[in-house]
């Protein structure tokens, strides 16, 4: 697998390097590393040093990852929903195509923690070819989501070969790339990369920012390059305990995303992934945050709070309940909490 050599060789990937960089004990890092990979870019490491815990917790291994009695290895049942390796076909019209096993950072809360960054996740020319073949013979799929791992860890040339192959399949209308690179390694988003991507429109990118401190000048430039290439940008934030589980932090993040030309897409309830239980909030926490957003801030800045159903049932939106009763009249409360009604009838 070809990757961006000059940028990726500088990544911190061993317990020894991280122990040294942050001056923390080596033994716990080694124990966790035996089960889950670790990786942090020098850029994100500097942000951690500047910001502290909310970023630290996303990136630095925590011993609680090894002591999680309730988590599930594959919470979304992706393996059962894969007709060919590394392609998840869960919804009728769209598919998730995993084209890279690596990321610039291994987020401690990752839903695919079971395999991302591990040697078992062997994505090859053959698995890519099998995925393309499946997409070709399944014309019901019109929207392909490229993910991994992080697709932007591939070299420009390798990624372009995949995009070109996808564009040769007439049934595929839209292509989406899910990537955390604009947040974790923004310098990877070069003018050359943006210039390549713009040849494959309609192409959408969903980024992944979780905290206001991640909206830096570097991230702003990366998003400007993508947006100037005509790529609509979204963000899939994960609600994480001890990172962003408060209305103030999420409100600030959503506003900053709009300023760097990203339209917030999803706010995800954390999945039931093994090794990540210490990150989970209650559903009430998420609903309370949404209650503080809806109506109070620009609708453009309000994401959909969603839960990905365990067992592969798909995403469902979670919305605070404004409806009090619905009979001949809808009785509801406004975002301010006042009561209001609306007739639930049509004139004869
Ligand atoms: C999230 C997801 C999608 C895309 O869902 P949208 O709601 O359209 O963003 C598609 N396939 C799989 C397997 C997914 O997990
Ligand atoms: S960037 Fe995405 S796929 Fe990679 S470790 Fe983080 S959450 Fe997982």
PDB file of C-alpha atoms and ligand atoms in Angstrom, residues 76 78 88-91 94-96 112 143 145 176 206 236 265-266 268 308 315, ligand 1:
ATOM      1  CA  UNK A  76     -22.528  -2.475  13.731  1.00  0.00           C
ATOM      2  CA  UNK A  78     -20.271  -4.823   9.458  1.00  0.00           C
ATOM      3  CA  UNK A  88     -20.394  -2.911   3.664  1.00  0.00           C
ATOM      4  CA  UNK A  89     -23.760  -2.947   1.909  1.00  0.00           C
ATOM      5  CA  UNK A  90     -26.328  -2.059   4.554  1.00  0.00           C
ATOM      6  CA  UNK A  91     -28.703   0.370   2.858  1.00  0.00           C
ATOM      7  CA  UNK A  94     -25.390   3.179  -0.881  1.00  0.00           C
ATOM      8  CA  UNK A  95     -22.325   1.262   0.205  1.00  0.00           C
ATOM      9  CA  UNK A  96     -19.337   1.800   2.441  1.00  0.00           C
ATOM     10  CA  UNK A 112     -13.480  -0.084  13.746  1.00  0.00           C
ATOM     11  CA  UNK A 143     -23.744   6.568  -3.555  1.00  0.00           C
ATOM     12  CA  UNK A 145     -18.712   6.147   0.742  1.00  0.00           C
ATOM     13  CA  UNK A 176     -18.198  10.532  -0.625  1.00  0.00           C
ATOM     14  CA  UNK A 206     -17.165  14.344   5.392  1.00  0.00           C
ATOM     15  CA  UNK A 236     -19.253  13.706  11.472  1.00  0.00           C
ATOM     16  CA  UNK A 265     -23.717  16.662   9.221  1.00  0.00           C
ATOM     17  CA  UNK A 266     -23.939  14.153  12.080  1.00  0.00           C
ATOM     18  CA  UNK A 268     -22.925  10.532  16.598  1.00  0.00           C
ATOM     19  CA  UNK A 308     -26.020   3.763  14.598  1.00  0.00           C
ATOM     20  CA  UNK A 315     -28.570   5.200  11.668  1.00  0.00           C
TER      21      UNK A 315
HETATM   22  C1  LIG B   1     -23.233   5.538   7.743  1.00  0.00           C
HETATM   23  C2  LIG B   1     -23.284   4.574   6.669  1.00  0.00           C
HETATM   24  C3  LIG B   1     -23.746   4.929   5.408  1.00  0.00           C
HETATM   25  C4  LIG B   1     -24.195   6.339   5.063  1.00  0.00           C
HETATM   26  O1  LIG B   1     -25.291   6.748   5.791  1.00  0.00           O
HETATM   27  P1  LIG B   1     -25.883   8.203   5.513  1.00  0.00           P
HETATM   28  O2  LIG B   1     -26.956   8.355   6.557  1.00  0.00           O
HETATM   29  O3  LIG B   1     -26.413   8.226   4.113  1.00  0.00           O
HETATM   30  O4  LIG B   1     -24.770   9.180   5.696  1.00  0.00           O
HETATM   31  C5  LIG B   1     -23.782   3.965   4.436  1.00  0.00           C
HETATM   32  N1  LIG B   1     -23.402   2.693   4.679  1.00  0.00           N
HETATM   33  C6  LIG B   1     -22.972   2.322   5.889  1.00  0.00           C
HETATM   34  C7  LIG B   1     -22.590   0.893   6.103  1.00  0.00           C
HETATM   35  C8  LIG B   1     -22.884   3.245   6.925  1.00  0.00           C
HETATM   36  O5  LIG B   1     -22.424   2.863   8.125  1.00  0.00           O
END
